[in-house]
Amino acid sequence: MGSQCLLRAEDLCFERDDLCVIDHFNFELNPGDILQVEGSNGSGKTTLLRLLSTALHPSSGRILYDEKELSDCRYEYCSNILFIGHQIALKDSLTPAENLDWLSAIKLSNDSILKALDLVGLRDYVNIPNIRLSAGQQRRVTLARLLLSNAKIWFLDEPFTAIDAQGVRLVKHLIEDHSKKGGAVVLSTHQSLDMVNIRRLCLSNEESGANLW
Amino acid sequence: MVTKTRSIFFTYLRRDLLISYRRRGETIGPAIFFVMATTLVPLALSPEAESLRGIAAGIIWVMALFATLLSVENVFASDFKDGSLEQLLIGPNLLVMPVLGKVMAHWLTTGVPLAIISPILGLMLSLPSEAFIPLVASLALGTASLSLIGALGAALTVSLQKGGLLLTLIVMPLYIPIIIFGSATAQYGIDGFTWTGPLAILGVLFAVVMVLCPLAIAGILRLTTIT
């Protein structure tokens, strides 16, 4: 426990409508870690990611960033995380380039945005309003955020939804690259990923009847 | 790092103005409603100049209020639906500046157009031309307060499926002082009195609302989206 870990959750609990979604949850995240959160539907994967990205507040327990309480370093923490959830947070009437521009916390140059869109295979769609892109293409726009962000910790909720095989390879490559650079990734997915330094974390949902089958 | 940080106020102001521009048809809706509803009044009552003089200021102001209410629900609703609001909430910045940027974009796309076209309605309701300046001034200043208070209601009802009616009920009582002094300014102008008095009170109301509303909206957004 002596080593400095990037993110630590201690006794994290989250209740919603008198139902304990996250129950006394503990974990540690070190630089370079890739953590895959698994679990059946409704086991709280999204809730966990939203808790860690401060979109939700835990009912009890605490989250430590760099061994500091989150309330003491909120600005620092929030400028170092990137959360991509189920909701893609893209405005329908804006183009991919405009969406990436407002979503970024820092001022981006046009060149870097174009380069990122080129890498995710959307070079020809730079000026097309988001609403005319397919679900997979919209998802790819959110992937371009990974390329443009300098956040240390990525929280990716089902990053492989609606993405084709080549896109999945790209995401895996981005995740591995980020981990090599000393960043950390927490992702939830049902796919089995063949990455070297991946850790698996299973959220169990004992009350569900899924085990019967 | 310091040189790379950007003004989140202008980011959101620009973004919302751009969205309004792309959805021009939706954006001019309130202005069209404003013109059409006001046009109906002389048809329903009496087109006589004398009788219109007494009620024109009130009619224009009530219609401006309804026009603002029509559009204000959308200030946060679409952001809530597509997850942009969540991205804003987990961002490192204080919420006050982006909220102010969004409300200002709303005012520029609804309040300001209403103020600009109001002289045409004044002409239609056969108001004296001296009344146009107080009419425009009161609407320009008053709709800024209407946008801010409306955004407060929009933030409170953001997580509801059909929050429109509730939004109206929440916001209406808060609109009362604005409409009293707004229509008074315009009415004083019509009657040929000095109209700077009620306009100054409208300015005071704006100053109060300007300070309190963004803070309240920021707090409410944090609360309503927690669960």
XYZ file of C-alpha atoms in Angstrom:
440
model
C 0.000 0.000 0.000
C 3.039 2.213 0.354
C 3.411 2.978 -3.322
C 1.813 6.078 -4.791
C -1.236 5.085 -6.779
C -3.013 7.351 -9.209
C -6.559 6.680 -8.152
C -7.891 4.794 -5.188
C -11.464 4.050 -4.175
C -12.124 3.151 -0.566
C -15.352 1.562 0.593
C -17.313 3.156 -2.202
C -21.091 2.749 -1.906
C -23.842 4.058 -4.087
C -27.538 3.632 -3.430
C -30.355 4.496 -5.772
C -34.029 4.069 -4.871
C -33.011 2.077 -1.743
C -31.093 -0.336 -3.937
C -27.397 -0.748 -3.348
C -25.868 -0.437 -6.804
C -22.241 -0.270 -5.708
C -21.552 -2.068 -2.442
C -18.360 -1.380 -0.464
C -16.143 -1.224 -3.472
C -12.355 -0.960 -3.248
C -9.805 -0.623 -5.970
C -6.521 0.918 -6.950
C -5.380 2.312 -10.250
C -1.703 2.845 -11.011
C -0.126 4.669 -13.930
C -0.090 2.341 -16.923
C -3.017 0.269 -15.701
C -5.816 -0.896 -17.937
C -8.804 -1.977 -15.935
C -11.671 -3.789 -17.569
C -14.914 -3.659 -15.614
C -17.098 -6.666 -16.294
C -20.475 -7.699 -15.017
C -23.968 -8.605 -16.072
C -26.462 -5.977 -17.178
C -27.467 -3.849 -14.241
C -24.457 -4.788 -12.159
C -23.375 -1.166 -11.940
C -20.622 -0.791 -14.518
C -21.872 2.537 -15.803
C -22.650 3.717 -12.286
C -19.092 2.914 -11.214
C -17.595 4.826 -14.136
C -19.877 7.773 -13.499
C -18.948 7.752 -9.809
C -15.258 7.783 -10.642
C -15.687 10.581 -13.157
C -17.598 12.680 -10.560
C -20.818 12.695 -12.590
C -22.383 10.970 -9.569
C -21.615 11.403 -5.904
C -21.038 8.296 -3.772
C -23.462 7.679 -0.899
C -20.472 6.816 1.261
C -16.805 5.991 0.906
C -14.157 8.102 -0.736
C -12.114 8.472 -3.869
C -8.488 9.542 -3.645
C -6.500 11.031 -6.480
C -2.738 11.061 -5.943
C -3.545 10.186 -2.297
C -5.548 13.387 -2.002
C -9.240 13.618 -1.211
C -11.208 14.553 -4.371
C -12.845 17.548 -2.725
C -9.371 18.997 -2.142
C -8.174 18.625 -5.701
C -11.343 18.749 -7.786
C -9.944 21.137 -10.391
C -6.746 19.128 -10.786
C -8.625 15.829 -10.984
C -11.292 17.013 -13.394
C -8.713 18.470 -15.748
C -6.957 15.116 -15.809
C -9.853 12.815 -16.625
C -11.755 12.054 -19.785
C -15.133 10.359 -19.574
C -16.893 8.969 -22.620
C -20.264 7.563 -21.706
C -23.242 6.014 -23.433
C -24.464 9.457 -24.326
C -22.056 10.714 -26.906
C -22.427 14.415 -26.041
C -22.277 15.590 -29.642
C -24.596 18.341 -30.831
C -26.673 17.209 -33.801
C -26.405 20.375 -35.848
C -22.661 20.847 -35.432
C -19.958 19.230 -37.552
C -17.450 16.765 -36.055
C -14.753 19.439 -36.044
C -16.989 21.927 -34.202
C -18.072 19.304 -31.707
C -14.486 18.344 -30.929
C -13.609 21.996 -30.552
C -16.201 22.835 -27.890
C -15.723 19.530 -26.065
C -12.047 20.146 -25.576
C -10.954 21.904 -22.398
C -8.024 23.468 -24.184
C -7.887 25.489 -27.375
C -7.122 23.143 -30.247
C -5.623 24.102 -33.545
C -7.581 23.275 -36.667
C -4.735 21.081 -37.873
C -4.786 18.856 -34.810
C -8.560 18.385 -35.102
C -8.284 17.495 -38.786
C -5.462 15.090 -38.043
C -7.466 13.364 -35.323
C -10.522 13.064 -37.565
C -8.309 11.702 -40.323
C -6.959 9.045 -37.959
C -10.413 7.848 -36.962
C -11.370 7.670 -40.642
C -13.658 10.680 -40.879
C -11.594 12.846 -43.193
C -14.441 13.239 -45.685
C -16.992 14.067 -43.004
C -15.339 17.075 -41.408
C -18.075 19.449 -42.528
C -21.107 17.176 -42.280
C -23.554 17.902 -39.433
C -23.439 15.206 -36.802
C -27.055 14.172 -37.343
C -26.233 12.903 -40.851
C -23.473 10.590 -39.604
C -24.181 6.946 -38.812
C -24.142 5.671 -35.217
C -20.679 4.163 -35.744
C -19.318 7.342 -37.261
C -20.667 9.394 -34.353
C -18.917 6.984 -32.015
C -15.718 7.517 -34.002
C -15.988 11.259 -33.440
C -15.934 10.605 -29.703
C -12.853 8.423 -30.234
C -11.101 11.390 -31.786
C -11.450 12.985 -28.345
C -9.023 10.358 -27.045
C -6.431 11.565 -29.523
C -6.916 15.218 -28.650
C -7.084 14.996 -24.894
C -4.114 15.145 -22.562
C -6.021 13.598 -19.663
C -4.210 11.057 -17.516
C -7.168 8.813 -16.749
C -9.684 7.687 -19.342
C -13.092 6.356 -18.346
C -14.633 4.609 -21.320
C -18.123 3.198 -20.991
C -18.655 0.533 -23.674
C -16.217 2.129 -26.122
C -16.767 -0.607 -28.720
C -20.492 0.005 -29.230
C -21.443 0.394 -32.896
C -17.814 0.322 -34.022
C -16.509 -1.989 -36.765
C -13.588 -4.428 -36.429
C -11.027 -1.977 -37.723
C -12.350 0.636 -35.282
C -12.071 -1.810 -32.392
C -8.402 -2.398 -33.291
C -7.877 1.357 -33.325
C -9.417 1.781 -29.873
C -7.303 -1.074 -28.484
C -4.213 0.494 -29.986
C -5.085 3.881 -28.473
C -5.672 2.338 -25.061
C -2.364 0.432 -25.129
C -0.532 3.505 -26.316
C -2.043 5.587 -23.529
C -1.040 2.980 -20.977
C 2.544 2.892 -22.308
C 2.739 6.658 -21.874
C 1.878 6.247 -18.209
C -1.815 6.967 -18.407
C -4.522 4.782 -16.951
C -7.725 3.479 -18.518
C -10.881 2.160 -16.920
C -13.270 0.680 -19.441
C -16.412 -1.362 -19.331
C -17.073 -3.892 -22.051
C -18.400 -7.399 -22.527
C -15.756 -8.249 -25.113
C -12.702 -10.195 -24.063
C -9.668 -8.092 -24.816
C -6.270 -9.634 -25.494
C -4.055 -6.993 -24.008
C -0.955 -7.710 -21.999
C -1.305 -5.594 -18.929
C -5.064 -5.687 -18.607
C -6.685 -6.325 -15.232
C -10.228 -7.597 -14.935
C -12.678 -6.547 -12.334
C -15.992 -8.299 -11.995
C -19.000 -6.599 -10.540
C -21.346 -9.306 -9.415
C -25.061 -8.972 -9.173
C -26.155 -11.804 -6.908
C -29.804 -10.905 -6.824
C -30.280 -11.247 -10.557
C -31.620 -14.500 -11.897
C -28.982 -14.699 -14.601
C -27.082 -17.509 -12.827
C -30.035 -19.849 -13.225
C -29.392 -20.147 -16.918
C -0.644 25.655 -19.459
C -1.878 29.179 -18.773
C -1.642 30.244 -22.388
C -3.580 27.200 -23.499
C -6.626 27.649 -21.295
C -9.584 29.130 -23.070
C -12.557 31.169 -22.061
C -15.302 28.672 -21.408
C -17.824 31.539 -21.478
C -17.087 32.283 -25.119
C -16.839 28.596 -25.977
C -20.436 28.031 -24.900
C -21.683 31.365 -26.230
C -20.220 30.594 -29.637
C -21.430 27.016 -29.614
C -25.035 27.914 -28.787
C -25.100 30.776 -31.292
C -23.793 28.416 -33.949
C -26.465 25.842 -33.118
C -29.148 28.546 -33.277
C -27.817 29.629 -36.649
C -27.892 26.066 -37.983
C -31.475 25.732 -36.754
C -32.667 29.056 -38.080
C -36.234 27.824 -38.561
C -36.543 26.981 -34.874
C -34.715 30.094 -33.750
C -37.052 32.578 -35.439
C -40.106 30.780 -34.000
C -40.519 33.041 -30.951
C -40.184 36.187 -33.081
C -42.859 34.966 -35.493
C -45.128 34.061 -32.581
C -44.523 37.535 -31.128
C -45.568 39.277 -34.355
C -48.561 37.078 -35.095
C -50.034 37.042 -31.595
C -49.686 40.813 -31.299
C -51.340 41.256 -34.699
C -54.408 39.401 -33.481
C -55.187 41.863 -30.690
C -56.399 44.818 -32.808
C -58.435 42.334 -34.851
C -60.107 40.932 -31.756
C -60.613 44.229 -29.888
C -60.763 47.421 -31.829
C -58.403 48.876 -34.443
C -59.063 52.419 -33.200
C -55.831 54.256 -32.451
C -57.185 55.795 -29.239
C -58.162 52.510 -27.601
C -54.947 50.780 -28.736
C -52.783 53.480 -27.160
C -53.891 52.439 -23.707
C -53.205 48.755 -24.092
C -50.425 48.469 -26.716
C -47.504 48.531 -24.255
C -49.061 45.821 -22.123
C -49.893 43.634 -25.116
C -46.413 43.846 -26.611
C -44.852 43.036 -23.247
C -47.117 40.089 -22.490
C -46.471 38.651 -25.944
C -42.704 39.134 -25.525
C -42.919 37.238 -22.242
C -44.778 34.341 -23.852
C -42.339 34.279 -26.756
C -39.419 33.995 -24.327
C -41.150 31.248 -22.365
C -41.684 29.287 -25.566
C -38.001 28.956 -26.251
C -36.373 28.980 -22.838
C -37.116 25.330 -22.052
C -34.577 24.281 -24.624
C -31.652 26.077 -22.987
C -30.679 22.977 -21.011
C -33.075 20.269 -22.211
C -31.184 19.262 -25.357
C -27.849 19.329 -23.513
C -29.323 17.058 -20.873
C -30.592 14.590 -23.452
C -27.419 14.189 -25.473
C -25.037 14.116 -22.529
C -23.350 17.477 -23.148
C -24.556 18.681 -19.775
C -22.832 15.740 -18.103
C -19.598 16.599 -19.885
C -19.956 20.175 -18.651
C -20.614 19.048 -15.073
C -17.546 16.799 -14.883
C -15.368 19.516 -16.353
C -12.908 21.288 -14.066
C -14.388 24.758 -14.512
C -16.974 26.564 -12.452
C -20.431 26.263 -13.961
C -21.284 29.942 -13.699
C -19.406 31.082 -16.813
C -20.721 28.473 -19.283
C -24.241 28.975 -17.885
C -23.918 32.700 -18.465
C -22.653 32.031 -21.993
C -25.647 29.843 -22.760
C -28.152 32.327 -21.336
C -26.532 35.155 -23.256
C -26.828 33.133 -26.460
C -30.518 32.648 -25.688
C -31.007 36.368 -25.122
C -29.177 37.276 -28.331
C -31.326 34.874 -30.352
C -34.735 35.648 -28.786
C -34.757 38.824 -26.671
C -32.746 41.030 -29.006
C -34.759 40.110 -32.145
C -37.980 40.833 -30.216
C -36.672 44.256 -29.228
C -35.585 44.978 -32.788
C -38.927 44.136 -34.390
C -41.030 45.800 -31.697
C -41.125 49.222 -33.478
C -42.850 47.525 -36.420
C -45.514 46.282 -34.045
C -45.640 49.750 -32.489
C -46.347 51.149 -35.924
C -49.056 48.561 -36.454
C -50.687 49.460 -33.148
C -50.461 53.136 -34.238
C -48.155 54.231 -31.430
C -46.477 57.651 -31.611
C -42.905 57.437 -32.887
C -41.535 58.907 -29.600
C -42.596 55.671 -27.925
C -40.324 53.474 -30.035
C -37.089 54.172 -28.164
C -38.501 53.377 -24.684
C -40.216 50.317 -26.151
C -36.989 48.952 -27.647
C -34.931 49.880 -24.576
C -37.356 48.266 -22.135
C -37.579 45.089 -24.210
C -33.818 44.804 -24.750
C -33.115 45.177 -21.032
C -36.163 43.284 -19.820
C -35.742 40.214 -22.025
C -32.227 39.741 -20.617
C -33.829 39.319 -17.194
C -36.531 37.109 -18.713
C -33.866 34.841 -20.233
C -31.967 34.564 -16.950
C -35.062 33.767 -14.866
C -36.364 31.435 -17.566
C -33.066 29.543 -17.561
C -33.492 29.091 -13.804
C -36.834 27.385 -14.436
C -35.322 25.377 -17.291
C -32.570 24.127 -14.980
C -35.125 23.105 -12.334
C -37.211 21.135 -14.835
C -34.345 19.755 -16.923
C -34.673 16.150 -15.805
C -38.445 16.013 -16.309
C -39.917 14.531 -19.459
C -42.548 17.211 -19.962
C -41.433 20.098 -17.827
C -43.042 22.837 -19.919
C -46.080 23.518 -17.759
C -44.152 23.286 -14.516
C -41.536 25.637 -15.941
C -44.274 28.173 -16.703
C -45.694 27.891 -13.190
C -42.274 28.341 -11.587
C -41.203 31.237 -13.737
C -44.412 33.316 -14.028
C -44.396 34.777 -10.491
C -40.754 35.771 -10.913
C -41.620 37.550 -14.156
C -44.144 39.861 -12.458
C -41.761 42.703 -11.465
C -40.115 42.627 -14.898
C -43.418 42.945 -16.742
C -44.678 45.712 -14.418
C -41.679 47.961 -14.957
C -41.109 46.911 -18.561
C -44.597 47.812 -19.687
C -44.529 50.930 -17.492
C -41.440 52.149 -19.351
C -43.140 51.633 -22.699
C -46.429 53.165 -21.476
C -44.669 56.273 -20.117
C -43.063 56.651 -23.551
C -46.459 56.398 -25.257
C -48.021 58.949 -22.940
C -45.097 61.335 -23.418
C -43.761 61.204 -19.835
C -40.129 60.783 -18.788
C -39.600 57.054 -19.007
C -36.106 56.744 -17.547
C -37.461 56.079 -14.035
C -39.087 52.691 -14.662
C -36.249 51.811 -17.043
C -33.776 52.397 -14.209
C -35.759 50.043 -11.975
C -35.717 47.513 -14.800
C -31.934 47.947 -14.823
C -31.762 47.316 -11.074
C -33.843 44.171 -11.476
C -31.497 43.029 -14.225
C -28.451 43.639 -12.021
C -29.963 41.561 -9.208
C -31.016 38.745 -11.519
C -27.665 38.810 -13.302
C -25.798 38.238 -10.053
C -28.096 35.658 -8.478
C -29.433 33.561 -11.358
C -26.178 32.091 -12.741
C -25.157 31.012 -9.229
C -28.572 29.479 -8.580
C -28.613 27.742 -11.974
C -25.150 26.288 -11.390
C -26.229 24.927 -8.005
C -29.480 23.521 -9.367
C -27.772 21.779 -12.290
C -25.372 20.068 -9.894
C -28.285 18.864 -7.773
C -30.742 17.764 -10.443
C -28.260 15.660 -12.345
C -26.815 13.803 -9.368
C -29.358 11.003 -9.406
